[in-house]
Amino acid sequence: MVTGRHRGTKAVIDLGAIYHNVKEESEHLTSQQELFAVVKANAYGHGLIPVAQAASQAGAAGFCVALIDEGLALRQAGFTQPILILGVNSPLEAVLMAQNDLAAAVGDVAFFEQAAPFLKQAGLKLKIHLALDTGMGRIGFRTAEELTAALAAVNQLPEQFDFEGIFTHFATADTADQSYLKKQTVALEQMLAVVKKRPRYVHFANTAAAFWHPQYQGNIIRYGIGMYGLNPSGTELKEPRNLQPALELVSQLVAVKQIKAGDSVGYGQTYTAQNNEWVGTVPLGYADGWSRRMQGFSVLVDGKYCEIIGRVCMDQFMVRLPQRFELGTKVTLIGKNNGQVITAQKAAEHAGTIHYEILSALTERVERQYVWKNRENDV
Ligand SMILES: Cc1ncc(COP(=O)(O)O)c(C=O)c1O
């Protein structure tokens, strides 16, 4: 995908904020715990390699990604820390993962039998983390019996597999109601009871568990959304850290005109001016990850909230302006502008989604600009 570097639209990523958020979380770790930075999905839209560098400088001991390719990109960039692939992978990729020292999440006993011949032939050993499905319903062993069978399979193939970790993922760690979390932890205890020799890594915590459930964490914190400065709970639970949001999304007015009462704006004629109105055009659209659901949301132009009118187009959208503005006037979609602020949470609420989706949806077309605003506060 081609990145748009000449249209005045960019995501400004403050690596100082990433650094701060990781450092701050690290201060809450016990001496047994390590923080692994979750950098899947292009580091939630912030940019894989720069974020990994900032997290690493702040003391992240390892990384979690979803795809083998994300792990390979980290290795190619020279990162030597442990990398865990959280997603399910084909046994056909076992050698590739082992060659690149990528640890694989495994949640299906057939994986061992199918991957072993390839590893044997290559003379390689693959690090594996057994995934436990304690209630997320996504990947992993669901009963103590299934886990027992998996442990037997691993133990039979000590030359091919290094049983490095075991983990689960909580579905509701970010909500006030803890009843389902409790059920998951009961299932977890039952399964862990059959693991006679604990592996090096036993881990359960995403950001939400790190913030609100110290008793259910294990020895790796898989730190994702908190590293980007956002509260995993949205607005339900108060964040216990001084998180600094790392991303601002900014653009500019590239066209400004006055339309007459009765004129309409955008595809499908969904907006018709009631009065003579000033309208500005902003060069960012749904192909950049700024969804059509953002129609009706207000962005900041010179510190003033201006509504997105008409449908969001593929590459542009239009806003109603309170007055004529100069071409090139800064438009802020997420972030601060002249004393006002728009959070990713607000954008998510408007779109009926979560801030994770708003940020990770930003495509490669959006130029990323990296700054280190807050770093001097920490070093
Ligand atoms: C297995 C697993 N662990 C950790 C995380 C990080 O979660 P968060 O961004 O809420 O910290 C994710 C993210 O989806 C995940 O799938």
XYZ file of N, CA and C in Angstrom, residues 73-276:
612
model
N 9.197 -9.836 11.123
C 9.560 -8.414 10.931
C 10.377 -7.919 12.126
N 10.017 -8.353 13.320
C 10.795 -7.951 14.509
C 12.201 -8.535 14.452
N 12.283 -9.815 14.077
C 13.625 -10.433 13.991
C 14.466 -9.740 12.925
N 13.840 -9.435 11.777
C 14.599 -8.777 10.701
C 15.095 -7.405 11.137
N 14.345 -6.782 12.034
C 14.769 -5.460 12.530
C 15.820 -5.594 13.626
N 16.139 -6.838 14.000
C 17.247 -7.043 14.934
C 16.870 -7.288 16.385
N 15.578 -7.400 16.681
C 15.185 -7.657 18.075
C 15.539 -9.096 18.453
N 16.151 -9.243 19.623
C 16.593 -10.579 20.054
C 15.786 -11.094 21.244
N 14.856 -10.282 21.743
C 14.057 -10.701 22.901
C 13.128 -11.855 22.520
N 12.587 -12.560 23.530
C 11.581 -13.591 23.238
C 10.386 -12.988 22.495
N 9.876 -13.739 21.532
C 8.672 -13.307 20.795
C 7.679 -14.463 20.822
N 6.470 -14.174 21.248
C 5.409 -15.186 21.285
C 4.367 -14.855 20.228
N 4.066 -15.859 19.391
C 2.992 -15.694 18.406
C 1.701 -16.159 19.079
N 0.761 -15.250 19.249
C -0.456 -15.586 19.992
C -1.486 -16.328 19.134
N -1.407 -16.152 17.829
C -2.416 -16.765 16.952
C -2.096 -18.229 16.677
N -3.072 -18.912 16.082
C -2.894 -20.328 15.726
C -2.052 -20.411 14.457
N -1.108 -21.357 14.442
C -0.264 -21.495 13.263
C -0.222 -22.922 12.750
N -0.038 -23.035 11.463
C 0.017 -24.351 10.832
C 1.287 -25.077 11.261
N 1.207 -26.402 11.439
C 2.421 -27.178 11.721
C 3.428 -27.063 10.581
N 2.953 -26.735 9.381
C 3.864 -26.566 8.241
C 4.818 -25.394 8.449
N 4.476 -24.501 9.368
C 5.321 -23.327 9.633
C 6.245 -23.540 10.835
N 6.240 -24.752 11.383
C 7.005 -24.994 12.618
C 8.496 -24.706 12.427
N 9.030 -25.124 11.285
C 10.468 -24.938 11.056
C 10.795 -23.439 10.942
N 9.947 -22.720 10.208
C 10.160 -21.275 10.059
C 10.168 -20.594 11.429
N 9.226 -20.985 12.289
C 9.166 -20.375 13.626
C 10.420 -20.741 14.425
N 10.808 -22.012 14.366
C 11.985 -22.442 15.135
C 13.250 -21.757 14.625
N 13.368 -21.649 13.302
C 14.568 -21.004 12.718
C 14.720 -19.571 13.212
N 13.579 -18.938 13.462
C 13.608 -17.520 13.854
C 13.365 -17.316 15.337
N 13.454 -18.391 16.082
C 13.270 -18.338 17.532
C 11.949 -17.653 17.909
N 10.883 -18.025 17.219
C 9.546 -17.522 17.539
C 8.813 -18.610 18.311
N 8.267 -18.272 19.457
C 7.531 -19.252 20.259
C 6.090 -19.316 19.757
N 5.578 -20.551 19.639
C 4.240 -20.734 19.063
C 3.221 -21.062 20.137
N 2.069 -20.404 20.064
C 0.939 -20.811 20.899
C 0.349 -22.064 20.259
N 0.094 -23.081 21.074
C -0.486 -24.320 20.546
C -1.717 -24.672 21.367
N -2.813 -24.950 20.647
C -4.051 -25.277 21.353
C -4.709 -26.517 20.792
N -3.917 -27.313 20.063
C -4.484 -28.496 19.421
C -3.411 -29.581 19.444
N -3.753 -30.726 20.011
C -2.743 -31.770 20.222
C -2.185 -32.297 18.898
N -2.985 -32.223 17.838
C -2.521 -32.724 16.535
C -1.297 -31.957 16.042
N -1.146 -30.731 16.522
C -0.013 -29.904 16.086
C 1.309 -30.638 16.312
N 1.428 -31.293 17.471
C 2.722 -31.900 17.836
C 3.101 -33.013 16.869
N 2.150 -33.874 16.621
C 2.401 -35.003 15.723
C 2.728 -34.505 14.314
N 1.998 -33.469 13.893
C 2.167 -32.997 12.518
C 3.444 -32.171 12.346
N 3.814 -31.408 13.363
C 5.004 -30.539 13.227
C 6.299 -31.313 13.479
N 6.225 -32.365 14.305
C 7.448 -33.050 14.751
C 8.337 -33.542 13.601
N 7.783 -34.204 12.565
C 8.680 -34.687 11.498
C 9.470 -33.570 10.812
N 8.823 -32.428 10.621
C 9.528 -31.304 9.956
C 10.661 -30.801 10.843
N 10.367 -30.713 12.138
C 11.389 -30.204 13.069
C 12.536 -31.202 13.173
N 12.174 -32.466 13.180
C 13.201 -33.513 13.298
C 14.135 -33.454 12.091
N 13.520 -33.362 10.923
C 14.312 -33.314 9.692
C 15.240 -32.089 9.670
N 14.745 -31.002 10.177
C 15.549 -29.767 10.179
C 16.517 -29.721 11.365
N 16.360 -30.656 12.296
C 17.209 -30.653 13.491
C 16.957 -29.444 14.376
N 15.693 -29.033 14.444
C 15.356 -27.824 15.216
C 14.337 -28.123 16.300
N 14.381 -27.296 17.334
C 13.439 -27.392 18.447
C 12.581 -26.140 18.463
N 11.273 -26.318 18.659
C 10.348 -25.179 18.651
C 9.877 -24.886 20.068
N 9.953 -23.623 20.446
C 9.397 -23.211 21.746
C 7.877 -23.159 21.622
N 7.184 -23.734 22.596
C 5.719 -23.686 22.520
C 5.131 -23.199 23.851
N 3.996 -22.494 23.710
C 3.199 -22.092 24.875
C 1.837 -22.761 24.708
N 1.461 -23.585 25.656
C 0.152 -24.235 25.561
C -0.943 -23.221 25.878
N -1.907 -23.121 24.957
C -3.031 -22.188 25.144
C -4.158 -22.925 25.848
N -4.695 -22.303 26.898
C -5.809 -22.901 27.638
C -7.069 -22.079 27.388
N -8.091 -22.737 26.902
C -9.366 -22.044 26.702
C -10.208 -22.225 27.962
N -10.103 -21.257 28.850
C -10.816 -21.342 30.130
C -12.164 -20.620 30.082
N -12.532 -20.144 28.879
C -13.821 -19.456 28.781
C -13.871 -18.385 27.715
N -12.736 -18.140 27.056
C -12.719 -17.163 25.968
C -13.376 -17.766 24.716
N -13.283 -19.097 24.590
C -13.927 -19.755 23.450
C -13.244 -19.489 22.128
N -11.940 -19.223 22.185
C -11.234 -18.840 20.955
C -10.244 -19.924 20.535
N -9.158 -20.066 21.271
C -8.211 -21.151 20.971
C -7.824 -21.813 22.294
N -7.389 -23.075 22.200
C -6.788 -23.690 23.380
C -7.487 -24.949 23.859
N -6.801 -25.624 24.768
C -7.308 -26.855 25.380
C -8.383 -26.487 26.389
N -9.478 -27.244 26.368
C -10.642 -26.818 27.158
C -10.843 -27.625 28.435
N -10.169 -28.758 28.552
C -10.361 -29.579 29.756
C -9.011 -30.085 30.256
N -9.018 -30.561 31.508
C -7.796 -31.138 32.083
C -7.367 -32.362 31.271
N -8.339 -33.105 30.728
C -8.015 -34.303 29.936
C -7.279 -33.901 28.649
N -7.831 -32.892 27.994
C -7.173 -32.441 26.751
C -5.756 -31.954 27.041
N -5.613 -31.236 28.131
C -4.297 -30.710 28.478
C -3.334 -31.850 28.823
N -3.840 -32.859 29.529
C -3.006 -34.016 29.877
C -2.479 -34.679 28.606
N -3.351 -34.816 27.617
C -2.929 -35.429 26.347
C -1.866 -34.569 25.668
N -2.040 -33.249 25.733
C -1.064 -32.347 25.103
C 0.288 -32.444 25.807
N 0.245 -32.505 27.143
C 1.501 -32.602 27.904
C 2.223 -33.904 27.578
N 1.440 -34.979 27.435
C 2.045 -36.274 27.100
C 2.716 -36.190 25.732
N 2.024 -35.547 24.784
C 2.582 -35.431 23.428
C 3.882 -34.625 23.447
N 3.906 -33.547 24.199
C 5.122 -32.712 24.269
C 6.254 -33.487 24.932
N 5.905 -34.174 26.016
C 6.948 -34.891 26.754
C 7.555 -36.033 25.955
N 6.766 -36.561 25.017
C 7.298 -37.644 24.181
C 8.263 -37.137 23.118
N 8.257 -35.833 22.902
C 9.074 -35.287 21.804
C 10.004 -34.189 22.326
N 10.851 -34.528 23.300
C 11.677 -33.485 23.931
C 12.725 -32.887 22.987
N 13.040 -33.591 21.914
C 14.030 -33.048 20.962
C 13.413 -32.026 20.023
N 12.086 -32.114 19.881
C 11.427 -31.235 18.908
C 10.733 -30.018 19.560
N 10.328 -30.200 20.834
C 9.559 -29.117 21.458
C 10.143 -28.717 22.801
N 10.208 -27.424 23.000
C 10.638 -26.856 24.274
C 9.371 -26.273 24.922
N 8.888 -26.913 25.973
C 7.654 -26.472 26.649
C 7.998 -25.233 27.483
N 7.889 -24.084 26.831
C 8.367 -22.841 27.453
C 7.284 -22.126 28.251
N 6.008 -22.335 27.861
C 4.972 -21.541 28.539
C 3.592 -22.155 28.486
N 2.728 -21.625 29.327
C 1.317 -22.015 29.328
C 0.530 -20.756 29.669
N -0.608 -20.562 28.986
C -1.311 -19.290 29.201
C -2.798 -19.414 28.932
N -3.513 -18.431 29.457
C -4.920 -18.287 29.098
C -5.221 -16.809 28.898
N -6.432 -16.545 28.440
C -6.835 -15.162 28.157
C -8.218 -14.959 28.744
N -8.394 -13.859 29.484
C -9.686 -13.601 30.139
C -10.593 -12.759 29.236
N -11.864 -13.125 29.245
C -12.824 -12.445 28.359
C -13.404 -11.184 28.975
N -13.370 -11.077 30.301
C -14.094 -9.970 30.955
C -13.255 -9.248 32.021
N -11.938 -9.298 31.858
C -11.086 -8.668 32.883
C -11.262 -7.147 32.908
N -11.890 -6.595 31.873
C -12.039 -5.136 31.773
C -13.409 -4.644 32.233
N -14.170 -5.493 32.901
C -15.498 -5.061 33.360
C -15.596 -5.172 34.883
N -16.572 -4.443 35.451
C -16.719 -4.439 36.907
C -17.252 -5.783 37.417
N -18.107 -6.403 36.658
C -18.682 -7.681 37.073
C -17.614 -8.776 36.952
N -17.267 -9.371 38.083
C -16.149 -10.336 38.068
C -16.618 -11.791 38.036
N -17.923 -12.019 37.873
C -18.414 -13.395 38.013
C -17.835 -14.319 36.933
N -17.754 -13.836 35.694
C -17.235 -14.726 34.638
C -15.721 -14.919 34.784
N -15.058 -13.870 35.212
C -13.611 -13.977 35.449
C -13.345 -15.057 36.503
N -14.166 -15.072 37.535
C -14.011 -16.080 38.601
C -14.170 -17.478 38.009
N -15.176 -17.647 37.151
C -15.387 -18.962 36.522
C -14.153 -19.365 35.719
N -13.612 -18.401 34.987
C -12.423 -18.713 34.185
C -11.257 -19.117 35.077
N -11.128 -18.461 36.221
C -9.979 -18.786 37.079
C -10.154 -20.158 37.736
N -11.405 -20.550 37.978
C -11.641 -21.898 38.523
C -11.221 -22.936 37.475
N -11.657 -22.710 36.226
C -11.276 -23.635 35.140
C -9.758 -23.660 34.986
N -9.153 -22.498 35.125
C -7.691 -22.392 34.997
C -6.993 -23.225 36.078
N -7.441 -23.083 37.320
C -6.827 -23.842 38.421
C -6.943 -25.340 38.180
N -8.112 -25.748 37.699
C -8.312 -27.183 37.450
C -7.339 -27.689 36.398
N -7.122 -26.887 35.389
C -6.208 -27.331 34.330
C -4.761 -27.289 34.801
N -4.409 -26.211 35.501
C -3.005 -26.110 35.935
C -2.639 -27.230 36.907
N -3.651 -27.771 37.575
C -3.380 -28.847 38.547
C -2.756 -30.076 37.887
N -2.967 -30.253 36.587
C -2.384 -31.437 35.931
C -0.983 -31.162 35.375
N -0.527 -29.923 35.522
C 0.825 -29.596 35.017
C 1.815 -29.819 36.153
N 2.502 -30.933 36.118
C 3.389 -31.293 37.243
C 4.621 -30.395 37.282
N 5.197 -30.178 36.089
C 6.400 -29.336 36.060
C 6.060 -28.039 35.322
N 5.990 -26.943 36.091
C 5.598 -25.665 35.486
C 6.687 -25.189 34.519
N 6.277 -24.690 33.346
C 7.274 -24.135 32.417
C 7.765 -22.774 32.911
N 8.710 -22.225 32.187
C 9.284 -20.929 32.595
C 8.206 -19.835 32.660
N 7.341 -19.802 31.666
C 6.326 -18.744 31.611
C 4.928 -19.310 31.844
N 4.247 -18.759 32.824
C 2.849 -19.107 33.109
C 2.127 -17.768 33.134
N 1.252 -17.508 32.146
C 0.787 -16.109 32.024
C -0.678 -15.973 31.631
N -1.318 -14.996 32.262
C -2.766 -14.809 32.089
C -3.160 -13.365 31.833
N -2.265 -12.425 32.003
C -2.696 -11.020 32.111
C -2.529 -10.209 30.831
N -3.615 -9.645 30.386
C -3.573 -8.536 29.428
C -3.516 -7.248 30.257
N -3.700 -6.098 29.628
C -3.646 -4.838 30.382
C -4.675 -4.824 31.508
N -5.906 -5.253 31.190
C -6.985 -5.169 32.189
C -6.652 -6.002 33.424
N -6.154 -7.219 33.223
C -5.796 -8.055 34.379
C -4.616 -7.427 35.122
N -3.710 -6.811 34.367
C -2.571 -6.135 35.018
C -3.063 -4.998 35.907
N -4.080 -4.284 35.459
C -4.579 -3.124 36.217
C -5.436 -3.533 37.410
N -6.340 -4.484 37.179
C -7.408 -4.680 38.164
C -7.439 -6.052 38.835
N -6.580 -6.993 38.408
C -6.656 -8.337 38.977
C -5.270 -8.891 39.286
N -4.597 -8.284 40.258
C -3.220 -8.708 40.539
C -3.098 -10.179 40.908
N -4.186 -10.763 41.417
C -4.102 -12.177 41.814
C -4.133 -13.131 40.620
N -4.517 -12.630 39.432
C -4.616 -13.513 38.250
C -3.722 -13.014 37.127
N -2.439 -13.044 37.353
C -1.564 -12.477 36.320
C -0.540 -13.455 35.780
N 0.039 -14.286 36.643
C 1.155 -15.110 36.204
C 2.425 -14.282 36.101
N 3.415 -14.805 35.370
C 4.709 -14.111 35.379
C 5.062 -13.350 34.096
N 4.081 -13.245 33.193
C 4.258 -12.284 32.085
C 3.016 -11.405 32.058
N 3.221 -10.112 31.940
C 2.105 -9.215 31.628
C 2.154 -8.992 30.119
N 1.108 -9.411 29.432
C 1.025 -9.174 27.985
C 0.385 -7.790 27.825
N 1.254 -6.789 27.731
C 0.785 -5.404 27.860
C 0.505 -4.795 26.489
N -0.767 -4.630 26.199
C -1.167 -4.083 24.904
C -1.688 -2.671 25.032
N -2.989 -2.536 25.192
C -3.637 -1.227 25.056
C -3.098 -0.189 26.052
N -2.689 -0.632 27.233
C -2.138 0.314 28.213
C -0.868 0.965 27.703
N -0.091 0.209 26.931
C 1.154 0.749 26.378
C 0.864 1.907 25.411
N -0.306 1.835 24.773
C -0.680 2.902 23.824
C -1.392 4.047 24.544
N -1.563 3.899 25.861
C -2.084 5.000 26.672
C -3.594 5.015 26.806
N -4.232 3.886 26.548
C -5.697 3.865 26.615
C -6.186 2.874 27.661
N -7.321 3.227 28.238
C -7.940 2.418 29.288
C -8.663 1.230 28.646
N -8.281 -0.012 28.967
C -8.914 -1.164 28.313
C -10.413 -1.242 28.559
N -10.849 -0.623 29.619
C -12.247 -0.702 30.003
C -13.089 0.394 29.352
N -12.469 1.225 28.541
C -13.223 2.354 27.992
C -13.497 3.335 29.114
N -14.764 3.406 29.545
C -15.088 4.339 30.628
C -15.623 3.634 31.870
N -15.770 2.297 31.808
C -16.427 1.617 32.938
C -15.579 1.611 34.215
N -14.330 1.211 34.087
C -13.455 1.176 35.269
C -12.427 2.298 35.163
N -12.142 2.889 36.290
C -11.191 4.009 36.288
C -9.768 3.467 36.170
N -8.975 4.057 35.293
C -7.616 3.516 35.105
C -6.753 3.832 36.323
N -5.995 2.851 36.783
C -5.177 3.065 37.970
C -3.777 3.590 37.654
N -3.560 3.991 36.416
C -2.241 4.494 36.007
C -2.417 5.878 35.389
N -1.279 6.551 35.243
C -1.283 7.854 34.576
C -0.948 7.639 33.090
N -1.903 7.056 32.365
C -1.633 6.670 30.980
C -1.528 7.895 30.081
N -0.609 7.817 29.133
C -0.468 8.901 28.159
C -0.798 8.368 26.770
N -1.910 8.813 26.172
C -2.245 8.354 24.817
C -1.120 8.706 23.853
N -0.757 7.747 23.000
C 0.430 7.942 22.162
C 0.107 8.468 20.768
N -1.148 8.391 20.365
C -1.443 8.701 18.950
C -2.367 9.902 18.794
N -1.979 10.793 17.897
C -2.896 11.861 17.453
C -3.102 11.687 15.952
N -4.311 11.937 15.511
C -4.617 11.840 14.082
C -4.993 13.231 13.606
N -4.183 13.762 12.705
C -4.403 15.151 12.287
C -4.418 15.267 10.765
N -5.111 16.295 10.319
C -5.165 16.567 8.894
C -5.297 18.078 8.712
N -5.848 18.504 7.606
C -5.970 19.942 7.349
C -7.129 20.179 6.396
N -7.543 21.428 6.316
C -8.584 21.779 5.341
C -7.916 21.949 3.977
N -8.397 21.199 2.989
C -7.833 21.343 1.641
C -8.800 22.048 0.693
N -10.030 22.230 1.125
C -10.983 23.022 0.329
C -11.955 23.667 1.308
N -12.278 24.924 1.071
C -13.240 25.632 1.933
C -14.173 26.418 1.014
N -15.469 26.244 1.210
C -16.407 26.983 0.354
C -17.686 27.266 1.119
N -18.445 28.220 0.581
C -19.748 28.480 1.196
C -20.810 27.831 0.318
N -21.707 27.098 0.942
C -22.811 26.515 0.177
C -24.108 27.218 0.591
N -25.119 27.067 -0.247
C -26.384 27.781 0.010
C -27.380 26.848 0.671
N -28.339 27.424 1.365
C -29.432 26.626 1.935
C -30.032 25.786 0.801
N -30.202 24.492 1.085
C -30.777 23.602 0.059
C -29.719 22.822 -0.708
N -28.449 23.272 -0.655
C -27.380 22.499 -1.317
C -27.093 21.247 -0.499
N -26.739 20.178 -1.179
C -26.422 18.963 -0.417
C -24.941 18.621 -0.522
N -24.495 17.759 0.380
C -23.077 17.418 0.500
C -22.931 15.899 0.545
N -22.064 15.375 -0.314
C -21.659 13.979 -0.214
C -22.540 12.998 -0.964
N -22.007 11.763 -1.074
C -22.734 10.675 -1.742
C -24.093 10.450 -1.090
N -25.061 10.187 -1.909
C -26.377 9.781 -1.405
C -27.200 10.943 -0.883
N -26.619 12.147 -0.976
C -27.373 13.367 -0.601
C -27.944 13.229 0.819
N -27.088 12.762 1.754
C -27.609 12.540 3.114
C -27.591 13.814 3.948
N -26.943 14.878 3.429
C -26.915 16.140 4.187
C -27.321 17.287 3.270
N -28.270 18.051 3.713
C -28.689 19.234 2.952
C -28.618 20.438 3.887
N -27.955 21.483 3.423
C -27.771 22.682 4.274
C -29.115 23.365 4.531
N -29.300 23.744 5.782
C -30.518 24.478 6.167
C -30.350 25.971 5.886
N -29.109 26.414 5.989
C -28.788 27.835 5.810
C -27.590 27.924 4.860
N -27.167 29.130 4.587
C -25.876 29.277 3.896
C -24.799 28.845 4.893
